[in-house]
């Protein structure tokens, strides 16, 4: 397992980070990035050993996610969506056995790439609703941010039928019942993020892998939310390295100490979920501040197109809202308004 972490660090430093500026400027991720992630076995990161995954524990997963996010946030954010379906199919009961057998091996190998759209079912009322009909469901509503469009082969989709979350796999193909609107982002444009609009979209029963009570679904989202806290820490760590390269070792050391402290808070929140939003907010605020420190340390050339400092500031802005929740927003505003 230590070897997998080491390979992730090497991939981030030798491939992802040197290309991050070009990915940002072009708004496109080279397919070779995804090939390299698959070759290292990282598409199966969420899978246990009994189904062909590496059986990674939380410390290893955290190290890998932070390393990759510090290499190229655009690539990492797109790749990260894949693991929701891997985890869901691994945990699916008998109802999802056929879909698990059909998709899971290819998802673990990286032959198939998945996206995710499930945040729309968390609020009440939900933004994506499911109505039971003969043979399946009719979906109406929206999935506001779906990344990887044009890259992914399948999409993990969750819709809400009353107090039940319906988890399914659909083909990412636009149509009369599925409207796709590309979005222009301030950063990570290469994630190919779109807005999906559903109008009486028919979801057949054979594409449903499971059904979960809403309360259980929200409670089960704690682990995923903790992992979403890795990207800001990875970005902050990259900013610290660049600051140290500029001869500001004391500033870099201070940022690293804060990274360790926030990581500890995120880990502790798994046993105390109500504290997780504040820890997530602290990580996002730290990334934003670390990127700003890099701009200040580097000086006026930081604002030139194609330079890492301005890219990291924009990506830190992206992370202020990515995978966020109202409680995290509240925590951020408290941090930004402190005396």
PDB file of C-alpha atoms in Angstrom, residues 104-301:
ATOM      1  CA  UNK A 104     -17.745  -3.257 -11.539  1.00  0.00           C
ATOM      2  CA  UNK A 105     -14.742  -5.124 -13.045  1.00  0.00           C
ATOM      3  CA  UNK A 106     -14.445  -2.611 -15.889  1.00  0.00           C
ATOM      4  CA  UNK A 107     -14.886   0.315 -13.505  1.00  0.00           C
ATOM      5  CA  UNK A 108     -12.111  -0.958 -11.235  1.00  0.00           C
ATOM      6  CA  UNK A 109      -9.730  -1.414 -14.169  1.00  0.00           C
ATOM      7  CA  UNK A 110     -10.527   2.014 -15.570  1.00  0.00           C
ATOM      8  CA  UNK A 111     -11.779   0.561 -18.836  1.00  0.00           C
ATOM      9  CA  UNK A 112     -15.086   2.240 -18.012  1.00  0.00           C
ATOM     10  CA  UNK A 113     -15.117   5.712 -16.502  1.00  0.00           C
ATOM     11  CA  UNK A 114     -17.986   6.983 -14.394  1.00  0.00           C
ATOM     12  CA  UNK A 115     -19.369  10.323 -13.344  1.00  0.00           C
ATOM     13  CA  UNK A 116     -21.700  11.147 -10.485  1.00  0.00           C
ATOM     14  CA  UNK A 117     -24.871  13.166  -9.938  1.00  0.00           C
ATOM     15  CA  UNK A 118     -26.345  12.706  -6.486  1.00  0.00           C
ATOM     16  CA  UNK A 119     -26.182  16.021  -4.612  1.00  0.00           C
ATOM     17  CA  UNK A 120     -29.565  17.088  -6.014  1.00  0.00           C
ATOM     18  CA  UNK A 121     -31.398  14.616  -3.761  1.00  0.00           C
ATOM     19  CA  UNK A 122     -30.002  15.897  -0.450  1.00  0.00           C
ATOM     20  CA  UNK A 123     -32.015  19.138  -0.010  1.00  0.00           C
ATOM     21  CA  UNK A 124     -35.735  19.207   0.691  1.00  0.00           C
ATOM     22  CA  UNK A 125     -37.474  19.626  -1.652  1.00  0.00           C
ATOM     23  CA  UNK A 126     -35.093  17.677  -3.910  1.00  0.00           C
ATOM     24  CA  UNK A 127     -33.864  19.104  -7.165  1.00  0.00           C
ATOM     25  CA  UNK A 128     -34.280  15.772  -8.958  1.00  0.00           C
ATOM     26  CA  UNK A 129     -37.482  13.825  -8.348  1.00  0.00           C
ATOM     27  CA  UNK A 130     -38.442  10.254  -9.246  1.00  0.00           C
ATOM     28  CA  UNK A 131     -42.038   9.189  -9.851  1.00  0.00           C
ATOM     29  CA  UNK A 132     -42.826   5.485  -9.755  1.00  0.00           C
ATOM     30  CA  UNK A 133     -44.435   4.159 -12.958  1.00  0.00           C
ATOM     31  CA  UNK A 134     -44.848   0.761 -14.517  1.00  0.00           C
ATOM     32  CA  UNK A 135     -41.397  -0.719 -15.174  1.00  0.00           C
ATOM     33  CA  UNK A 136     -39.370   2.039 -13.599  1.00  0.00           C
ATOM     34  CA  UNK A 137     -39.398   5.754 -12.787  1.00  0.00           C
ATOM     35  CA  UNK A 138     -39.984   9.073 -14.495  1.00  0.00           C
ATOM     36  CA  UNK A 139     -37.399  11.711 -13.516  1.00  0.00           C
ATOM     37  CA  UNK A 140     -37.999  15.446 -13.430  1.00  0.00           C
ATOM     38  CA  UNK A 141     -35.715  18.211 -12.248  1.00  0.00           C
ATOM     39  CA  UNK A 142     -32.024  18.995 -12.546  1.00  0.00           C
ATOM     40  CA  UNK A 143     -28.512  17.932 -11.678  1.00  0.00           C
ATOM     41  CA  UNK A 144     -26.813  21.351 -11.544  1.00  0.00           C
ATOM     42  CA  UNK A 145     -23.146  20.288 -11.763  1.00  0.00           C
ATOM     43  CA  UNK A 146     -22.050  17.048 -13.432  1.00  0.00           C
ATOM     44  CA  UNK A 147     -18.370  16.698 -14.311  1.00  0.00           C
ATOM     45  CA  UNK A 148     -16.673  14.584 -16.945  1.00  0.00           C
ATOM     46  CA  UNK A 149     -19.250  14.945 -19.705  1.00  0.00           C
ATOM     47  CA  UNK A 150     -17.772  13.631 -22.917  1.00  0.00           C
ATOM     48  CA  UNK A 151     -15.193  11.648 -20.937  1.00  0.00           C
ATOM     49  CA  UNK A 152     -17.337   9.334 -18.822  1.00  0.00           C
ATOM     50  CA  UNK A 153     -18.949   6.172 -20.141  1.00  0.00           C
ATOM     51  CA  UNK A 154     -21.655   5.839 -17.486  1.00  0.00           C
ATOM     52  CA  UNK A 155     -23.247   8.169 -14.950  1.00  0.00           C
ATOM     53  CA  UNK A 156     -24.181   7.322 -11.386  1.00  0.00           C
ATOM     54  CA  UNK A 157     -27.499   9.082 -10.868  1.00  0.00           C
ATOM     55  CA  UNK A 158     -29.590   9.499  -7.727  1.00  0.00           C
ATOM     56  CA  UNK A 159     -33.178  10.772  -7.714  1.00  0.00           C
ATOM     57  CA  UNK A 160     -35.651  11.071  -4.864  1.00  0.00           C
ATOM     58  CA  UNK A 161     -39.014   9.340  -4.643  1.00  0.00           C
ATOM     59  CA  UNK A 162     -40.604  10.788  -1.499  1.00  0.00           C
ATOM     60  CA  UNK A 163     -38.208   9.849   1.297  1.00  0.00           C
ATOM     61  CA  UNK A 164     -36.406   7.203  -0.780  1.00  0.00           C
ATOM     62  CA  UNK A 165     -33.233   7.742  -2.763  1.00  0.00           C
ATOM     63  CA  UNK A 166     -33.168   5.741  -5.986  1.00  0.00           C
ATOM     64  CA  UNK A 167     -29.613   4.953  -7.141  1.00  0.00           C
ATOM     65  CA  UNK A 168     -29.116   4.067 -10.795  1.00  0.00           C
ATOM     66  CA  UNK A 169     -26.748   3.944 -13.746  1.00  0.00           C
ATOM     67  CA  UNK A 170     -27.642   5.812 -16.921  1.00  0.00           C
ATOM     68  CA  UNK A 171     -25.916   6.461 -20.217  1.00  0.00           C
ATOM     69  CA  UNK A 172     -24.555  10.028 -20.450  1.00  0.00           C
ATOM     70  CA  UNK A 173     -26.342  10.867 -23.689  1.00  0.00           C
ATOM     71  CA  UNK A 174     -28.352  14.008 -24.381  1.00  0.00           C
ATOM     72  CA  UNK A 175     -31.871  13.618 -25.692  1.00  0.00           C
ATOM     73  CA  UNK A 176     -35.367  15.012 -25.694  1.00  0.00           C
ATOM     74  CA  UNK A 177     -35.809  14.102 -22.025  1.00  0.00           C
ATOM     75  CA  UNK A 178     -32.217  14.939 -21.000  1.00  0.00           C
ATOM     76  CA  UNK A 179     -30.982  18.441 -21.761  1.00  0.00           C
ATOM     77  CA  UNK A 180     -27.248  19.119 -21.425  1.00  0.00           C
ATOM     78  CA  UNK A 181     -25.926  22.641 -20.924  1.00  0.00           C
ATOM     79  CA  UNK A 182     -22.126  23.148 -20.793  1.00  0.00           C
ATOM     80  CA  UNK A 183     -20.924  25.461 -18.023  1.00  0.00           C
ATOM     81  CA  UNK A 184     -18.096  28.004 -18.114  1.00  0.00           C
ATOM     82  CA  UNK A 185     -16.106  27.810 -14.883  1.00  0.00           C
ATOM     83  CA  UNK A 186     -13.587  30.216 -13.372  1.00  0.00           C
ATOM     84  CA  UNK A 187     -11.208  27.276 -12.930  1.00  0.00           C
ATOM     85  CA  UNK A 188     -11.047  23.564 -13.735  1.00  0.00           C
ATOM     86  CA  UNK A 189     -12.787  24.123 -17.063  1.00  0.00           C
ATOM     87  CA  UNK A 190     -11.241  20.859 -18.225  1.00  0.00           C
ATOM     88  CA  UNK A 191     -13.593  18.979 -15.886  1.00  0.00           C
ATOM     89  CA  UNK A 192     -16.185  19.348 -18.680  1.00  0.00           C
ATOM     90  CA  UNK A 193     -18.882  20.222 -16.162  1.00  0.00           C
ATOM     91  CA  UNK A 194     -22.473  20.512 -17.395  1.00  0.00           C
ATOM     92  CA  UNK A 195     -25.975  21.187 -16.111  1.00  0.00           C
ATOM     93  CA  UNK A 196     -28.467  18.379 -16.714  1.00  0.00           C
ATOM     94  CA  UNK A 197     -32.193  18.987 -17.041  1.00  0.00           C
ATOM     95  CA  UNK A 198     -34.577  16.022 -16.817  1.00  0.00           C
ATOM     96  CA  UNK A 199     -38.098  16.112 -18.278  1.00  0.00           C
ATOM     97  CA  UNK A 200     -40.100  12.899 -17.848  1.00  0.00           C
ATOM     98  CA  UNK A 201     -36.901  10.934 -18.314  1.00  0.00           C
ATOM     99  CA  UNK A 202     -37.664   7.215 -18.111  1.00  0.00           C
ATOM    100  CA  UNK A 203     -35.389   5.201 -15.829  1.00  0.00           C
ATOM    101  CA  UNK A 204     -36.035   1.463 -16.213  1.00  0.00           C
ATOM    102  CA  UNK A 205     -35.907  -0.797 -13.167  1.00  0.00           C
ATOM    103  CA  UNK A 206     -33.013  -2.797 -14.614  1.00  0.00           C
ATOM    104  CA  UNK A 207     -30.755   0.271 -14.328  1.00  0.00           C
ATOM    105  CA  UNK A 208     -31.497   0.723 -10.586  1.00  0.00           C
ATOM    106  CA  UNK A 209     -28.828  -0.676  -8.256  1.00  0.00           C
ATOM    107  CA  UNK A 210     -30.426   0.243  -4.925  1.00  0.00           C
ATOM    108  CA  UNK A 211     -32.882   2.249  -2.846  1.00  0.00           C
ATOM    109  CA  UNK A 212     -31.993   4.014   0.408  1.00  0.00           C
ATOM    110  CA  UNK A 213     -33.999   6.022   2.946  1.00  0.00           C
ATOM    111  CA  UNK A 214     -33.131   9.704   2.675  1.00  0.00           C
ATOM    112  CA  UNK A 215     -31.943   9.923   6.278  1.00  0.00           C
ATOM    113  CA  UNK A 216     -29.604   6.958   5.800  1.00  0.00           C
ATOM    114  CA  UNK A 217     -28.313   8.408   2.536  1.00  0.00           C
ATOM    115  CA  UNK A 218     -27.423  11.728   4.190  1.00  0.00           C
ATOM    116  CA  UNK A 219     -25.793   9.966   7.146  1.00  0.00           C
ATOM    117  CA  UNK A 220     -23.828   7.715   4.804  1.00  0.00           C
ATOM    118  CA  UNK A 221     -22.441  10.751   2.981  1.00  0.00           C
ATOM    119  CA  UNK A 222     -20.111  11.590   5.886  1.00  0.00           C
ATOM    120  CA  UNK A 223     -17.179   9.526   4.577  1.00  0.00           C
ATOM    121  CA  UNK A 224     -17.455  10.993   1.076  1.00  0.00           C
ATOM    122  CA  UNK A 225     -17.628  14.501   2.512  1.00  0.00           C
ATOM    123  CA  UNK A 226     -14.483  13.867   4.529  1.00  0.00           C
ATOM    124  CA  UNK A 227     -12.680  12.753   1.363  1.00  0.00           C
ATOM    125  CA  UNK A 228     -13.852  15.893  -0.428  1.00  0.00           C
ATOM    126  CA  UNK A 229     -11.799  17.757   2.152  1.00  0.00           C
ATOM    127  CA  UNK A 230      -8.613  16.314   0.651  1.00  0.00           C
ATOM    128  CA  UNK A 231      -8.524  18.538  -2.437  1.00  0.00           C
ATOM    129  CA  UNK A 232      -8.102  21.849  -0.560  1.00  0.00           C
ATOM    130  CA  UNK A 233      -5.307  20.380   1.558  1.00  0.00           C
ATOM    131  CA  UNK A 234      -3.562  19.054  -1.548  1.00  0.00           C
ATOM    132  CA  UNK A 235      -3.757  22.471  -3.174  1.00  0.00           C
ATOM    133  CA  UNK A 236      -2.470  24.165  -0.009  1.00  0.00           C
ATOM    134  CA  UNK A 237       0.426  21.705   0.163  1.00  0.00           C
ATOM    135  CA  UNK A 238       1.393  22.507  -3.441  1.00  0.00           C
ATOM    136  CA  UNK A 239       1.278  26.226  -2.653  1.00  0.00           C
ATOM    137  CA  UNK A 240       3.535  25.605   0.367  1.00  0.00           C
ATOM    138  CA  UNK A 241       6.075  23.778  -1.811  1.00  0.00           C
ATOM    139  CA  UNK A 242       6.150  26.629  -4.314  1.00  0.00           C
ATOM    140  CA  UNK A 243       6.481  29.184  -1.510  1.00  0.00           C
ATOM    141  CA  UNK A 244       9.401  27.220  -0.069  1.00  0.00           C
ATOM    142  CA  UNK A 245      11.037  27.207  -3.512  1.00  0.00           C
ATOM    143  CA  UNK A 246      10.904  31.012  -3.343  1.00  0.00           C
ATOM    144  CA  UNK A 247      12.982  30.956  -0.166  1.00  0.00           C
ATOM    145  CA  UNK A 248      10.109  31.485   2.275  1.00  0.00           C
ATOM    146  CA  UNK A 249      10.581  28.310   4.311  1.00  0.00           C
ATOM    147  CA  UNK A 250       9.022  29.793   7.447  1.00  0.00           C
ATOM    148  CA  UNK A 251       5.794  30.654   5.621  1.00  0.00           C
ATOM    149  CA  UNK A 252       5.675  27.197   4.051  1.00  0.00           C
ATOM    150  CA  UNK A 253       6.203  25.557   7.425  1.00  0.00           C
ATOM    151  CA  UNK A 254       3.307  27.502   8.904  1.00  0.00           C
ATOM    152  CA  UNK A 255       0.986  26.391   6.102  1.00  0.00           C
ATOM    153  CA  UNK A 256       2.049  22.762   6.518  1.00  0.00           C
ATOM    154  CA  UNK A 257       1.337  22.919  10.237  1.00  0.00           C
ATOM    155  CA  UNK A 258      -2.155  24.195   9.494  1.00  0.00           C
ATOM    156  CA  UNK A 259      -2.660  21.434   6.911  1.00  0.00           C
ATOM    157  CA  UNK A 260      -1.803  18.806   9.535  1.00  0.00           C
ATOM    158  CA  UNK A 261      -4.206  20.397  12.010  1.00  0.00           C
ATOM    159  CA  UNK A 262      -7.102  20.507   9.546  1.00  0.00           C
ATOM    160  CA  UNK A 263      -6.430  16.940   8.429  1.00  0.00           C
ATOM    161  CA  UNK A 264      -6.667  15.865  12.054  1.00  0.00           C
ATOM    162  CA  UNK A 265      -9.997  17.670  12.409  1.00  0.00           C
ATOM    163  CA  UNK A 266     -11.351  16.005   9.269  1.00  0.00           C
ATOM    164  CA  UNK A 267     -10.351  12.554  10.508  1.00  0.00           C
ATOM    165  CA  UNK A 268     -11.831  13.177  13.950  1.00  0.00           C
ATOM    166  CA  UNK A 269     -15.096  14.316  12.379  1.00  0.00           C
ATOM    167  CA  UNK A 270     -15.770  10.792  11.111  1.00  0.00           C
ATOM    168  CA  UNK A 271     -16.564   9.895  14.721  1.00  0.00           C
ATOM    169  CA  UNK A 272     -18.331  13.226  15.326  1.00  0.00           C
ATOM    170  CA  UNK A 273     -20.135  14.143  12.055  1.00  0.00           C
ATOM    171  CA  UNK A 274     -21.617  17.463  13.276  1.00  0.00           C
ATOM    172  CA  UNK A 275     -18.046  18.845  13.392  1.00  0.00           C
ATOM    173  CA  UNK A 276     -17.327  17.947   9.758  1.00  0.00           C
ATOM    174  CA  UNK A 277     -18.710  21.100   8.073  1.00  0.00           C
ATOM    175  CA  UNK A 278     -16.479  23.345  10.202  1.00  0.00           C
ATOM    176  CA  UNK A 279     -13.449  21.199   9.363  1.00  0.00           C
ATOM    177  CA  UNK A 280     -14.319  21.285   5.661  1.00  0.00           C
ATOM    178  CA  UNK A 281     -14.665  25.071   5.847  1.00  0.00           C
ATOM    179  CA  UNK A 282     -11.288  25.365   7.554  1.00  0.00           C
ATOM    180  CA  UNK A 283      -9.651  23.367   4.767  1.00  0.00           C
ATOM    181  CA  UNK A 284     -11.206  25.442   1.980  1.00  0.00           C
ATOM    182  CA  UNK A 285     -10.272  28.698   3.714  1.00  0.00           C
ATOM    183  CA  UNK A 286      -6.707  27.476   4.216  1.00  0.00           C
ATOM    184  CA  UNK A 287      -6.351  26.601   0.526  1.00  0.00           C
ATOM    185  CA  UNK A 288      -7.604  30.048  -0.467  1.00  0.00           C
ATOM    186  CA  UNK A 289      -5.214  31.736   1.961  1.00  0.00           C
ATOM    187  CA  UNK A 290      -2.243  29.556   0.965  1.00  0.00           C
ATOM    188  CA  UNK A 291      -2.790  30.347  -2.721  1.00  0.00           C
ATOM    189  CA  UNK A 292      -2.943  34.033  -1.839  1.00  0.00           C
ATOM    190  CA  UNK A 293       0.291  33.725   0.113  1.00  0.00           C
ATOM    191  CA  UNK A 294       1.938  32.225  -2.964  1.00  0.00           C
ATOM    192  CA  UNK A 295       0.821  35.196  -5.063  1.00  0.00           C
ATOM    193  CA  UNK A 296       2.279  37.591  -2.505  1.00  0.00           C
ATOM    194  CA  UNK A 297       5.533  35.657  -2.183  1.00  0.00           C
ATOM    195  CA  UNK A 298       6.011  35.390  -5.930  1.00  0.00           C
ATOM    196  CA  UNK A 299       5.164  38.986  -6.736  1.00  0.00           C
ATOM    197  CA  UNK A 300       3.691  40.731  -9.761  1.00  0.00           C
ATOM    198  CA  UNK A 301       4.327  37.931 -12.261  1.00  0.00           C
TER     199      UNK A 301
END
